[in-house]
Amino acid sequence: MIKNWFKNIGPGTLVAAAFIGPGTVTICTLAGVNFGFNLLWAMLLSIIATIVLQEMAARLGIISQKGLSEVIREEMKIPFLKHFVTLLILAAIVVGNASYEAGNISGGILGLETIFGKSILNFGDISINLMSSVIGVIAFVLLYIGNYKFLEKALVTLVLVMSVSFLITAIVTKPDIVEILKGLFIPRFPEKSLLTVIGLIGTTVVPYNLFLHASLVKERWNKTEDLKLARKDTIISIILGGLVSMAIIVSAAAIPFGEITNAADLAKGLAPLYGEFAKYFLALGLFAAGITSAITAPLAAAYVAKGCLGWSGGLKSRKFRSVWIIILVLGVVFSSIGIKPIDIIKFAQVANGMLLPIIAGILLWIMNKKSVLGNYINSKTQNIIGFVILAITIFLGAKGILKVFNLI
């Protein structure tokens, strides 16, 4: 059974790899440090919402054999609306992922620096972090090979390393199981926890993963009989990703002292309590989280550009490669010289805040179109759950936008 699952594992794991990036690791760390196990329920809610939406994206990809951006371009008949949504998708995901890529690479750097220390080259007033080049080269080689199966195996391996690293770290802290169960199933809002709750859900239910998943499943599966495998892959992979996020919260909750602002601080905080090996496990997990997101973010952006602009060709086509190369290079440059493109990131956050409810709404609309999905449209239950999730994404999007402009 386990052997068969490993044989059929695939796109779902890449989605898990994409949402467990340095941003997720950081927000989970802060949730654990500041609120203990009290916000685990928010992660459970996020996992359920992600499974529901990603299953829809996977079903769309297998049945239509098209990416989500391609279907949107074909099904939207009103020119103004089509152009607006296409521009919003391109801006939020292509420009957004370019700005977030520096954060992905920086997260991987934190993991390496925790183990090997800093490696900086100084040229006058400019300091260059060599570790970002190492991560950039690894990501470039894996993407440039352009073989889906190879890329899938590499990312699955990294996700397993990341999962084992964070889960062992959580087990080492010997948490109280009863308190964990209370945190999971009894929703609580400790004082000043609302923005952290929004952050936990917002870093798990990610708009670009819907595009990535719909595009990746058709690389792996092309028959309606494959839907069962795709569902199993989606559910298991996202639950595994959710467990990793929960493990980070549990690990962070074990720190009784100190100023913890990110996962690298968490690694240092765990070392005196649980030994140096805890630090190394966490650092390895952080490195894997950074590098998987550094690969999937440019890949998703390239798929979105391809679908929105109607390009032909696959992973090795020149236009497809040019998109992910630009995003990867920008990420390496920004992270290596320590530039934080704050204005671009703010723009990306606003665009993503608008994009998530719009895409969730469009996805629900498409999933009820027999002309696209035939007999594989949503059931009533799937629609009810989908509309509840849509309401949550509208709330999150509004809160995220208000937060960017310091209105809350």
mmCIF file of C-alpha atoms in Angstrom:
data_model
loop_
_atom_site.group_PDB
_atom_site.id
_atom_site.type_symbol
_atom_site.label_atom_id
_atom_site.label_comp_id
_atom_site.label_asym_id
_atom_site.label_seq_id
_atom_site.Cartn_x
_atom_site.Cartn_y
_atom_site.Cartn_z
ATOM 1 C CA MET A 1 0.000 0.000 0.000
ATOM 2 C CA ILE A 2 2.771 2.457 0.977
ATOM 3 C CA LYS A 3 4.739 1.410 -2.120
ATOM 4 C CA ASN A 4 1.708 2.137 -4.353
ATOM 5 C CA TRP A 5 1.190 5.544 -2.723
ATOM 6 C CA PHE A 6 4.821 6.518 -3.332
ATOM 7 C CA LYS A 7 4.433 5.352 -6.942
ATOM 8 C CA ASN A 8 1.402 7.606 -7.480
ATOM 9 C CA ILE A 9 2.490 10.561 -5.342
ATOM 10 C CA GLY A 10 2.974 13.703 -7.364
ATOM 11 C CA PRO A 11 1.321 17.073 -7.978
ATOM 12 C CA GLY A 12 -0.257 17.238 -4.514
ATOM 13 C CA THR A 13 3.162 17.071 -2.912
ATOM 14 C CA LEU A 14 4.357 19.943 -5.097
ATOM 15 C CA VAL A 15 1.380 21.985 -3.853
ATOM 16 C CA ALA A 16 2.368 21.163 -0.255
ATOM 17 C CA ALA A 17 5.947 22.144 -1.136
ATOM 18 C CA ALA A 18 4.672 25.458 -2.470
ATOM 19 C CA PHE A 19 2.594 26.489 0.547
ATOM 20 C CA ILE A 20 5.187 25.487 3.163
ATOM 21 C CA GLY A 21 7.669 28.227 2.403
ATOM 22 C CA PRO A 22 9.640 30.507 4.727
ATOM 23 C CA GLY A 23 6.571 32.747 5.146
ATOM 24 C CA THR A 24 4.532 29.826 6.471
ATOM 25 C CA VAL A 25 7.408 28.687 8.694
ATOM 26 C CA THR A 26 7.727 32.203 10.140
ATOM 27 C CA ILE A 27 4.001 32.759 10.779
ATOM 28 C CA CYS A 28 3.697 29.274 12.355
ATOM 29 C CA THR A 29 6.721 30.030 14.549
ATOM 30 C CA LEU A 30 5.169 33.305 15.739
ATOM 31 C CA ALA A 31 1.802 31.587 16.312
ATOM 32 C CA GLY A 32 3.453 28.991 18.556
ATOM 33 C CA VAL A 33 5.694 31.437 20.420
ATOM 34 C CA ASN A 34 2.936 33.992 21.093
ATOM 35 C CA PHE A 35 -0.157 31.813 21.490
ATOM 36 C CA GLY A 36 1.030 28.270 22.248
ATOM 37 C CA PHE A 37 -1.311 25.591 20.874
ATOM 38 C CA ASN A 38 -4.351 27.929 20.845
ATOM 39 C CA LEU A 39 -4.299 28.603 17.079
ATOM 40 C CA LEU A 40 -3.909 25.020 15.848
ATOM 41 C CA TRP A 41 -7.618 25.068 14.918
ATOM 42 C CA ALA A 42 -6.884 27.799 12.334
ATOM 43 C CA MET A 43 -4.369 25.502 10.659
ATOM 44 C CA LEU A 44 -6.927 22.643 10.679
ATOM 45 C CA LEU A 45 -9.476 24.953 9.018
ATOM 46 C CA SER A 46 -6.832 25.983 6.459
ATOM 47 C CA ILE A 47 -6.068 22.344 5.590
ATOM 48 C CA ILE A 48 -9.759 21.545 4.986
ATOM 49 C CA ALA A 49 -10.215 24.653 2.801
ATOM 50 C CA THR A 50 -7.029 23.878 0.837
ATOM 51 C CA ILE A 51 -8.071 20.253 0.211
ATOM 52 C CA VAL A 52 -11.503 21.346 -1.086
ATOM 53 C CA LEU A 53 -10.164 24.035 -3.456
ATOM 54 C CA GLN A 54 -7.146 22.015 -4.659
ATOM 55 C CA GLU A 55 -9.357 18.987 -5.395
ATOM 56 C CA MET A 56 -11.469 21.224 -7.631
ATOM 57 C CA ALA A 57 -8.359 22.529 -9.422
ATOM 58 C CA ALA A 58 -7.020 18.980 -9.901
ATOM 59 C CA ARG A 59 -10.379 17.723 -11.223
ATOM 60 C CA LEU A 60 -10.536 20.643 -13.660
ATOM 61 C CA GLY A 61 -7.002 19.940 -14.918
ATOM 62 C CA ILE A 62 -7.615 16.203 -15.490
ATOM 63 C CA ILE A 63 -11.080 16.488 -17.098
ATOM 64 C CA SER A 64 -10.384 19.534 -19.300
ATOM 65 C CA GLN A 65 -6.642 18.814 -19.842
ATOM 66 C CA LYS A 66 -6.127 22.568 -19.540
ATOM 67 C CA GLY A 67 -4.658 24.875 -16.909
ATOM 68 C CA LEU A 68 -6.943 27.119 -14.844
ATOM 69 C CA SER A 69 -5.732 30.313 -16.550
ATOM 70 C CA GLU A 70 -6.456 28.753 -19.987
ATOM 71 C CA VAL A 71 -10.016 27.824 -18.960
ATOM 72 C CA ILE A 72 -10.641 31.321 -17.536
ATOM 73 C CA ARG A 73 -9.400 32.899 -20.787
ATOM 74 C CA GLU A 74 -11.690 30.659 -22.876
ATOM 75 C CA GLU A 75 -14.828 30.745 -20.685
ATOM 76 C CA MET A 76 -14.991 34.473 -19.907
ATOM 77 C CA LYS A 77 -16.928 35.983 -22.796
ATOM 78 C CA ILE A 78 -17.144 39.617 -21.612
ATOM 79 C CA PRO A 79 -13.972 41.318 -23.004
ATOM 80 C CA PHE A 80 -13.576 43.923 -20.233
ATOM 81 C CA LEU A 81 -13.991 41.324 -17.471
ATOM 82 C CA LYS A 82 -11.649 38.894 -19.217
ATOM 83 C CA HIS A 83 -8.907 41.530 -19.593
ATOM 84 C CA PHE A 84 -9.321 42.737 -15.985
ATOM 85 C CA VAL A 85 -9.085 39.222 -14.496
ATOM 86 C CA THR A 86 -6.187 38.279 -16.796
ATOM 87 C CA LEU A 87 -4.222 41.409 -15.801
ATOM 88 C CA LEU A 88 -4.968 40.826 -12.113
ATOM 89 C CA ILE A 89 -3.799 37.191 -12.342
ATOM 90 C CA LEU A 90 -0.613 38.145 -14.196
ATOM 91 C CA ALA A 91 0.139 41.001 -11.793
ATOM 92 C CA ALA A 92 -0.587 39.068 -8.601
ATOM 93 C CA ILE A 93 1.151 35.846 -9.553
ATOM 94 C CA VAL A 94 3.953 36.750 -11.969
ATOM 95 C CA VAL A 95 4.947 40.065 -10.319
ATOM 96 C CA GLY A 96 3.940 38.790 -6.873
ATOM 97 C CA ASN A 97 5.993 35.612 -7.113
ATOM 98 C CA ALA A 98 8.986 37.610 -8.334
ATOM 99 C CA SER A 99 8.833 39.732 -5.158
ATOM 100 C CA TYR A 100 8.201 36.736 -2.867
ATOM 101 C CA GLU A 101 11.026 34.741 -4.454
ATOM 102 C CA ALA A 102 13.625 36.760 -2.541
ATOM 103 C CA GLY A 103 11.854 35.691 0.667
ATOM 104 C CA ASN A 104 11.863 32.037 -0.402
ATOM 105 C CA ILE A 105 15.594 32.111 -1.092
ATOM 106 C CA SER A 106 16.276 34.085 2.098
ATOM 107 C CA GLY A 107 14.433 31.390 4.070
ATOM 108 C CA GLY A 108 16.661 28.700 2.597
ATOM 109 C CA ILE A 109 19.684 30.862 3.450
ATOM 110 C CA LEU A 110 18.585 31.021 7.126
ATOM 111 C CA GLY A 111 18.592 27.219 7.230
ATOM 112 C CA LEU A 112 22.087 26.982 5.715
ATOM 113 C CA GLU A 113 23.468 29.764 7.926
ATOM 114 C CA THR A 114 22.164 28.061 11.071
ATOM 115 C CA ILE A 115 24.411 25.092 10.228
ATOM 116 C CA PHE A 116 27.346 26.620 8.310
ATOM 117 C CA GLY A 117 27.388 30.229 9.486
ATOM 118 C CA LYS A 118 27.317 33.306 7.234
ATOM 119 C CA SER A 119 29.211 33.536 3.959
ATOM 120 C CA ILE A 120 29.400 37.163 2.810
ATOM 121 C CA LEU A 121 31.480 38.806 0.065
ATOM 122 C CA ASN A 122 32.068 42.549 0.395
ATOM 123 C CA PHE A 123 32.574 44.839 -2.603
ATOM 124 C CA GLY A 124 32.982 48.330 -1.181
ATOM 125 C CA ASP A 125 29.605 49.259 0.312
ATOM 126 C CA ILE A 126 27.852 46.249 -1.239
ATOM 127 C CA SER A 127 27.625 42.932 0.637
ATOM 128 C CA ILE A 128 26.672 39.774 -1.288
ATOM 129 C CA ASN A 129 25.408 36.628 0.421
ATOM 130 C CA LEU A 130 26.954 33.613 -1.346
ATOM 131 C CA MET A 131 24.349 31.206 0.064
ATOM 132 C CA SER A 132 21.664 32.769 -2.150
ATOM 133 C CA SER A 133 23.724 31.849 -5.220
ATOM 134 C CA VAL A 134 23.944 28.228 -3.995
ATOM 135 C CA ILE A 135 20.155 27.998 -3.639
ATOM 136 C CA GLY A 136 19.641 29.831 -6.953
ATOM 137 C CA VAL A 137 21.908 27.383 -8.806
ATOM 138 C CA ILE A 138 20.128 24.333 -7.303
ATOM 139 C CA ALA A 139 16.708 25.761 -8.262
ATOM 140 C CA PHE A 140 17.946 26.718 -11.756
ATOM 141 C CA VAL A 141 19.351 23.235 -12.502
ATOM 142 C CA LEU A 142 16.163 21.461 -11.334
ATOM 143 C CA LEU A 143 13.927 23.772 -13.394
ATOM 144 C CA TYR A 144 16.161 23.880 -16.483
ATOM 145 C CA ILE A 145 16.234 20.087 -16.850
ATOM 146 C CA GLY A 146 12.577 20.563 -17.758
ATOM 147 C CA ASN A 147 11.588 16.955 -17.054
ATOM 148 C CA TYR A 148 8.391 16.829 -15.000
ATOM 149 C CA LYS A 149 9.051 13.404 -13.458
ATOM 150 C CA PHE A 150 12.581 14.382 -12.403
ATOM 151 C CA LEU A 151 11.366 17.679 -10.942
ATOM 152 C CA GLU A 152 8.561 15.866 -9.136
ATOM 153 C CA LYS A 153 10.943 13.313 -7.578
ATOM 154 C CA ALA A 154 13.370 16.036 -6.475
ATOM 155 C CA LEU A 155 10.603 18.052 -4.809
ATOM 156 C CA VAL A 156 9.000 14.981 -3.201
ATOM 157 C CA THR A 157 12.400 14.125 -1.687
ATOM 158 C CA LEU A 158 12.826 17.681 -0.354
ATOM 159 C CA VAL A 159 9.278 17.675 1.062
ATOM 160 C CA LEU A 160 9.926 14.390 2.862
ATOM 161 C CA VAL A 161 13.184 15.801 4.297
ATOM 162 C CA MET A 162 11.305 18.915 5.401
ATOM 163 C CA SER A 163 8.426 16.886 6.899
ATOM 164 C CA VAL A 164 10.659 14.509 8.843
ATOM 165 C CA SER A 165 12.834 17.403 10.078
ATOM 166 C CA PHE A 166 9.960 19.456 11.481
ATOM 167 C CA LEU A 167 8.023 16.458 12.867
ATOM 168 C CA ILE A 168 11.102 15.155 14.730
ATOM 169 C CA THR A 169 11.709 18.655 16.111
ATOM 170 C CA ALA A 170 8.118 18.741 17.452
ATOM 171 C CA ILE A 171 8.402 15.239 18.988
ATOM 172 C CA VAL A 172 11.693 16.156 20.686
ATOM 173 C CA THR A 173 9.909 18.933 22.625
ATOM 174 C CA LYS A 174 7.566 16.309 24.235
ATOM 175 C CA PRO A 175 4.346 18.341 23.881
ATOM 176 C CA ASP A 176 1.162 17.778 25.923
ATOM 177 C CA ILE A 177 -1.134 15.771 23.600
ATOM 178 C CA VAL A 178 -4.330 16.787 25.433
ATOM 179 C CA GLU A 179 -3.475 20.495 25.020
ATOM 180 C CA ILE A 180 -2.726 19.912 21.321
ATOM 181 C CA LEU A 181 -6.167 18.292 20.836
ATOM 182 C CA LYS A 182 -7.835 21.227 22.630
ATOM 183 C CA GLY A 183 -5.971 23.649 20.360
ATOM 184 C CA LEU A 184 -7.093 21.703 17.280
ATOM 185 C CA PHE A 185 -10.786 21.315 18.026
ATOM 186 C CA ILE A 186 -11.701 24.254 20.291
ATOM 187 C CA PRO A 187 -11.478 27.557 18.346
ATOM 188 C CA ARG A 188 -10.021 30.309 20.532
ATOM 189 C CA PHE A 189 -9.058 33.924 19.801
ATOM 190 C CA PRO A 190 -6.475 35.010 22.379
ATOM 191 C CA GLU A 191 -5.936 38.761 22.611
ATOM 192 C CA LYS A 192 -4.191 40.239 19.536
ATOM 193 C CA SER A 193 -4.365 36.886 17.685
ATOM 194 C CA LEU A 194 -6.706 37.856 14.798
ATOM 195 C CA LEU A 195 -3.965 38.917 12.364
ATOM 196 C CA THR A 196 -2.001 35.744 13.141
ATOM 197 C CA VAL A 197 -5.118 33.644 12.397
ATOM 198 C CA ILE A 198 -5.502 35.494 9.090
ATOM 199 C CA GLY A 199 -1.801 34.917 8.384
ATOM 200 C CA LEU A 200 -2.034 31.159 9.084
ATOM 201 C CA ILE A 201 -4.982 30.735 6.722
ATOM 202 C CA GLY A 202 -3.574 33.162 4.134
ATOM 203 C CA THR A 203 -0.227 31.345 3.849
ATOM 204 C CA THR A 204 -1.926 27.947 3.395
ATOM 205 C CA VAL A 205 -4.819 28.745 1.020
ATOM 206 C CA VAL A 206 -2.599 30.204 -1.729
ATOM 207 C CA PRO A 207 -4.049 31.496 -5.057
ATOM 208 C CA TYR A 208 -1.094 30.454 -7.230
ATOM 209 C CA ASN A 209 -1.376 26.841 -6.023
ATOM 210 C CA LEU A 210 -4.755 26.529 -7.755
ATOM 211 C CA PHE A 211 -3.095 27.414 -11.079
ATOM 212 C CA LEU A 212 -0.050 25.258 -10.353
ATOM 213 C CA HIS A 213 -2.131 22.182 -9.437
ATOM 214 C CA ALA A 214 -4.453 22.346 -12.464
ATOM 215 C CA SER A 215 -1.401 22.604 -14.757
ATOM 216 C CA LEU A 216 0.638 19.876 -13.051
ATOM 217 C CA VAL A 217 -2.041 17.156 -12.876
ATOM 218 C CA LYS A 218 -2.367 17.054 -16.663
ATOM 219 C CA GLU A 219 1.387 16.414 -16.894
ATOM 220 C CA ARG A 220 0.800 13.270 -14.796
ATOM 221 C CA TRP A 221 -2.784 12.098 -15.524
ATOM 222 C CA ASN A 222 -5.101 12.309 -18.549
ATOM 223 C CA LYS A 223 -8.002 9.868 -17.935
ATOM 224 C CA THR A 224 -11.159 10.239 -15.837
ATOM 225 C CA GLU A 225 -10.185 7.006 -14.066
ATOM 226 C CA ASP A 226 -7.177 8.892 -12.674
ATOM 227 C CA LEU A 227 -9.413 11.197 -10.584
ATOM 228 C CA LYS A 228 -9.327 8.730 -7.681
ATOM 229 C CA LEU A 229 -5.509 8.777 -7.657
ATOM 230 C CA ALA A 230 -5.437 12.578 -7.923
ATOM 231 C CA ARG A 231 -7.854 12.959 -4.986
ATOM 232 C CA LYS A 232 -5.833 10.577 -2.819
ATOM 233 C CA ASP A 233 -2.619 12.391 -3.759
ATOM 234 C CA THR A 234 -4.188 15.781 -2.948
ATOM 235 C CA ILE A 235 -5.671 14.759 0.405
ATOM 236 C CA ILE A 236 -2.595 12.898 1.708
ATOM 237 C CA SER A 237 -0.108 15.540 0.526
ATOM 238 C CA ILE A 238 -2.005 18.519 1.939
ATOM 239 C CA ILE A 239 -2.628 16.748 5.260
ATOM 240 C CA LEU A 240 1.110 16.006 5.396
ATOM 241 C CA GLY A 241 1.829 19.686 4.655
ATOM 242 C CA GLY A 242 -0.627 20.710 7.363
ATOM 243 C CA LEU A 243 1.042 18.382 9.872
ATOM 244 C CA VAL A 244 4.382 20.036 9.077
ATOM 245 C CA SER A 245 2.869 23.486 9.767
ATOM 246 C CA MET A 246 1.361 22.191 13.015
ATOM 247 C CA ALA A 247 4.703 20.654 14.002
ATOM 248 C CA ILE A 248 6.337 24.086 13.647
ATOM 249 C CA ILE A 249 3.644 25.662 15.886
ATOM 250 C CA VAL A 250 4.141 22.875 18.461
ATOM 251 C CA SER A 251 7.940 23.278 18.362
ATOM 252 C CA ALA A 252 7.697 27.052 18.781
ATOM 253 C CA ALA A 253 5.274 26.690 21.714
ATOM 254 C CA ALA A 254 8.040 24.880 23.627
ATOM 255 C CA ILE A 255 10.232 28.001 23.787
ATOM 256 C CA PRO A 256 9.710 29.571 27.226
ATOM 257 C CA PHE A 257 11.957 32.582 26.758
ATOM 258 C CA GLY A 258 13.836 34.838 24.348
ATOM 259 C CA GLU A 259 13.006 37.107 21.437
ATOM 260 C CA ILE A 260 11.807 34.871 18.592
ATOM 261 C CA THR A 261 11.048 36.586 15.287
ATOM 262 C CA ASN A 262 11.698 33.824 12.745
ATOM 263 C CA ALA A 263 12.505 30.132 12.382
ATOM 264 C CA ALA A 264 16.259 30.716 12.630
ATOM 265 C CA ASP A 265 15.695 32.209 16.104
ATOM 266 C CA LEU A 266 13.548 29.173 16.888
ATOM 267 C CA ALA A 267 16.458 26.882 15.956
ATOM 268 C CA LYS A 268 18.768 28.795 18.298
ATOM 269 C CA GLY A 269 16.136 28.796 21.062
ATOM 270 C CA LEU A 270 15.654 25.032 20.881
ATOM 271 C CA ALA A 271 19.383 24.224 21.050
ATOM 272 C CA PRO A 272 19.954 24.940 24.805
ATOM 273 C CA LEU A 273 16.799 23.031 25.761
ATOM 274 C CA TYR A 274 16.876 20.005 23.506
ATOM 275 C CA GLY A 275 20.461 19.766 22.260
ATOM 276 C CA GLU A 276 22.271 20.804 19.105
ATOM 277 C CA PHE A 277 20.624 18.070 17.018
ATOM 278 C CA ALA A 278 17.219 19.811 17.418
ATOM 279 C CA LYS A 279 18.765 22.923 15.890
ATOM 280 C CA TYR A 280 20.123 20.931 12.943
ATOM 281 C CA PHE A 281 16.816 19.188 12.248
ATOM 282 C CA LEU A 282 15.012 22.537 12.219
ATOM 283 C CA ALA A 283 17.670 24.179 10.045
ATOM 284 C CA LEU A 284 17.440 21.318 7.520
ATOM 285 C CA GLY A 285 13.660 21.701 7.424
ATOM 286 C CA LEU A 286 13.944 25.450 6.886
ATOM 287 C CA PHE A 287 16.430 24.944 4.044
ATOM 288 C CA ALA A 288 14.087 22.418 2.363
ATOM 289 C CA ALA A 289 11.100 24.771 2.835
ATOM 290 C CA GLY A 290 13.022 27.643 1.230
ATOM 291 C CA ILE A 291 14.287 25.687 -1.746
ATOM 292 C CA THR A 292 10.974 23.964 -2.553
ATOM 293 C CA SER A 293 9.178 27.320 -2.608
ATOM 294 C CA ALA A 294 12.077 28.833 -4.592
ATOM 295 C CA ILE A 295 11.346 26.201 -7.269
ATOM 296 C CA THR A 296 7.526 26.142 -7.228
ATOM 297 C CA ALA A 297 6.974 29.944 -7.217
ATOM 298 C CA PRO A 298 8.778 30.547 -10.575
ATOM 299 C CA LEU A 299 7.188 27.366 -11.996
ATOM 300 C CA ALA A 300 3.669 28.551 -11.066
ATOM 301 C CA ALA A 301 4.332 32.008 -12.533
ATOM 302 C CA ALA A 302 5.501 30.448 -15.822
ATOM 303 C CA TYR A 303 2.384 28.243 -16.029
ATOM 304 C CA VAL A 304 0.130 31.248 -15.339
ATOM 305 C CA ALA A 305 1.852 33.398 -17.999
ATOM 306 C CA LYS A 306 1.614 30.519 -20.482
ATOM 307 C CA GLY A 307 -2.125 30.063 -19.874
ATOM 308 C CA CYS A 308 -3.066 33.743 -19.724
ATOM 309 C CA LEU A 309 -1.117 34.667 -22.858
ATOM 310 C CA GLY A 310 -2.018 31.522 -24.825
ATOM 311 C CA TRP A 311 1.541 30.270 -25.370
ATOM 312 C CA SER A 312 2.132 26.810 -26.788
ATOM 313 C CA GLY A 313 4.937 24.444 -25.782
ATOM 314 C CA GLY A 314 5.889 22.752 -22.532
ATOM 315 C CA LEU A 315 8.425 23.031 -19.719
ATOM 316 C CA LYS A 316 11.337 23.364 -22.152
ATOM 317 C CA SER A 317 9.845 26.083 -24.377
ATOM 318 C CA ARG A 318 11.806 29.350 -24.578
ATOM 319 C CA LYS A 319 8.968 31.615 -23.392
ATOM 320 C CA PHE A 320 8.125 29.324 -20.454
ATOM 321 C CA ARG A 321 11.771 29.209 -19.375
ATOM 322 C CA SER A 322 12.209 32.962 -19.760
ATOM 323 C CA VAL A 323 9.476 33.654 -17.155
ATOM 324 C CA TRP A 324 10.853 31.407 -14.421
ATOM 325 C CA ILE A 325 14.456 32.462 -15.141
ATOM 326 C CA ILE A 326 13.561 36.174 -14.696
ATOM 327 C CA ILE A 327 11.748 35.450 -11.412
ATOM 328 C CA LEU A 328 14.550 33.242 -10.086
ATOM 329 C CA VAL A 329 17.264 35.765 -11.015
ATOM 330 C CA LEU A 330 15.351 38.626 -9.358
ATOM 331 C CA GLY A 331 14.953 36.498 -6.218
ATOM 332 C CA VAL A 332 18.667 35.669 -6.100
ATOM 333 C CA VAL A 333 19.719 39.308 -6.677
ATOM 334 C CA PHE A 334 17.325 40.768 -4.070
ATOM 335 C CA SER A 335 18.212 38.138 -1.446
ATOM 336 C CA SER A 336 21.986 38.194 -2.080
ATOM 337 C CA ILE A 337 22.360 41.963 -1.586
ATOM 338 C CA GLY A 338 19.725 42.152 1.140
ATOM 339 C CA ILE A 339 17.244 44.330 -0.748
ATOM 340 C CA LYS A 340 13.655 43.966 0.397
ATOM 341 C CA PRO A 341 11.377 45.262 -2.370
ATOM 342 C CA ILE A 342 8.779 46.460 0.148
ATOM 343 C CA ASP A 343 6.607 48.403 -2.291
ATOM 344 C CA ILE A 344 6.460 45.487 -4.737
ATOM 345 C CA ILE A 345 5.637 43.057 -1.917
ATOM 346 C CA LYS A 346 2.892 45.383 -0.666
ATOM 347 C CA PHE A 347 1.487 45.550 -4.177
ATOM 348 C CA ALA A 348 1.649 41.741 -4.421
ATOM 349 C CA GLN A 349 -0.148 41.365 -1.076
ATOM 350 C CA VAL A 350 -2.939 43.689 -2.202
ATOM 351 C CA ALA A 351 -3.221 41.881 -5.553
ATOM 352 C CA ASN A 352 -3.244 38.470 -3.844
ATOM 353 C CA GLY A 353 -5.802 39.709 -1.319
ATOM 354 C CA MET A 354 -8.060 40.641 -4.235
ATOM 355 C CA LEU A 355 -7.140 37.557 -6.260
ATOM 356 C CA LEU A 356 -7.956 34.774 -3.766
ATOM 357 C CA PRO A 357 -11.721 35.483 -3.456
ATOM 358 C CA ILE A 358 -11.976 36.296 -7.180
ATOM 359 C CA ILE A 359 -10.241 33.054 -8.194
ATOM 360 C CA ALA A 360 -12.170 31.012 -5.604
ATOM 361 C CA GLY A 361 -15.404 32.489 -7.010
ATOM 362 C CA ILE A 362 -14.389 31.886 -10.649
ATOM 363 C CA LEU A 363 -13.284 28.336 -9.789
ATOM 364 C CA LEU A 364 -16.701 27.596 -8.230
ATOM 365 C CA TRP A 365 -18.397 29.043 -11.333
ATOM 366 C CA ILE A 366 -16.277 26.893 -13.679
ATOM 367 C CA MET A 367 -16.752 23.769 -11.528
ATOM 368 C CA ASN A 368 -20.497 24.010 -12.214
ATOM 369 C CA LYS A 369 -20.173 24.301 -16.011
ATOM 370 C CA LYS A 370 -21.148 21.080 -17.802
ATOM 371 C CA SER A 371 -19.616 22.454 -21.004
ATOM 372 C CA VAL A 372 -16.191 22.223 -19.305
ATOM 373 C CA LEU A 373 -16.557 19.268 -16.909
ATOM 374 C CA GLY A 374 -19.499 17.211 -18.212
ATOM 375 C CA ASN A 375 -20.670 14.858 -15.458
ATOM 376 C CA TYR A 376 -17.791 15.849 -13.173
ATOM 377 C CA ILE A 377 -19.257 19.157 -12.025
ATOM 378 C CA ASN A 378 -19.479 19.960 -8.308
ATOM 379 C CA SER A 379 -22.012 18.189 -6.104
ATOM 380 C CA LYS A 380 -24.342 20.242 -3.863
ATOM 381 C CA THR A 381 -22.179 19.433 -0.838
ATOM 382 C CA GLN A 382 -19.020 20.575 -2.648
ATOM 383 C CA ASN A 383 -20.759 23.827 -3.627
ATOM 384 C CA ILE A 384 -21.947 24.530 -0.063
ATOM 385 C CA ILE A 385 -18.438 23.943 1.352
ATOM 386 C CA GLY A 386 -16.978 25.971 -1.542
ATOM 387 C CA PHE A 387 -19.230 28.977 -0.839
ATOM 388 C CA VAL A 388 -18.351 28.897 2.876
ATOM 389 C CA ILE A 389 -14.660 28.952 1.890
ATOM 390 C CA LEU A 390 -15.399 31.786 -0.575
ATOM 391 C CA ALA A 391 -16.918 33.847 2.263
ATOM 392 C CA ILE A 392 -13.794 33.221 4.368
ATOM 393 C CA THR A 393 -11.501 34.247 1.471
ATOM 394 C CA ILE A 394 -13.463 37.506 0.995
ATOM 395 C CA PHE A 395 -13.000 38.252 4.708
ATOM 396 C CA LEU A 396 -9.293 37.392 4.524
ATOM 397 C CA GLY A 397 -8.773 39.408 1.342
ATOM 398 C CA ALA A 398 -10.415 42.495 2.858
ATOM 399 C CA LYS A 399 -8.409 42.144 6.082
ATOM 400 C CA GLY A 400 -5.157 41.604 4.159
ATOM 401 C CA ILE A 401 -5.673 44.736 2.046
ATOM 402 C CA LEU A 402 -6.596 46.835 5.094
ATOM 403 C CA LYS A 403 -3.510 45.535 6.901
ATOM 404 C CA VAL A 404 -1.198 46.545 4.035
ATOM 405 C CA PHE A 405 -2.503 50.119 4.221
ATOM 406 C CA ASN A 406 -2.274 50.116 8.048
ATOM 407 C CA LEU A 407 -6.022 50.648 8.389
ATOM 408 C CA ILE A 408 -6.325 47.878 11.024
#
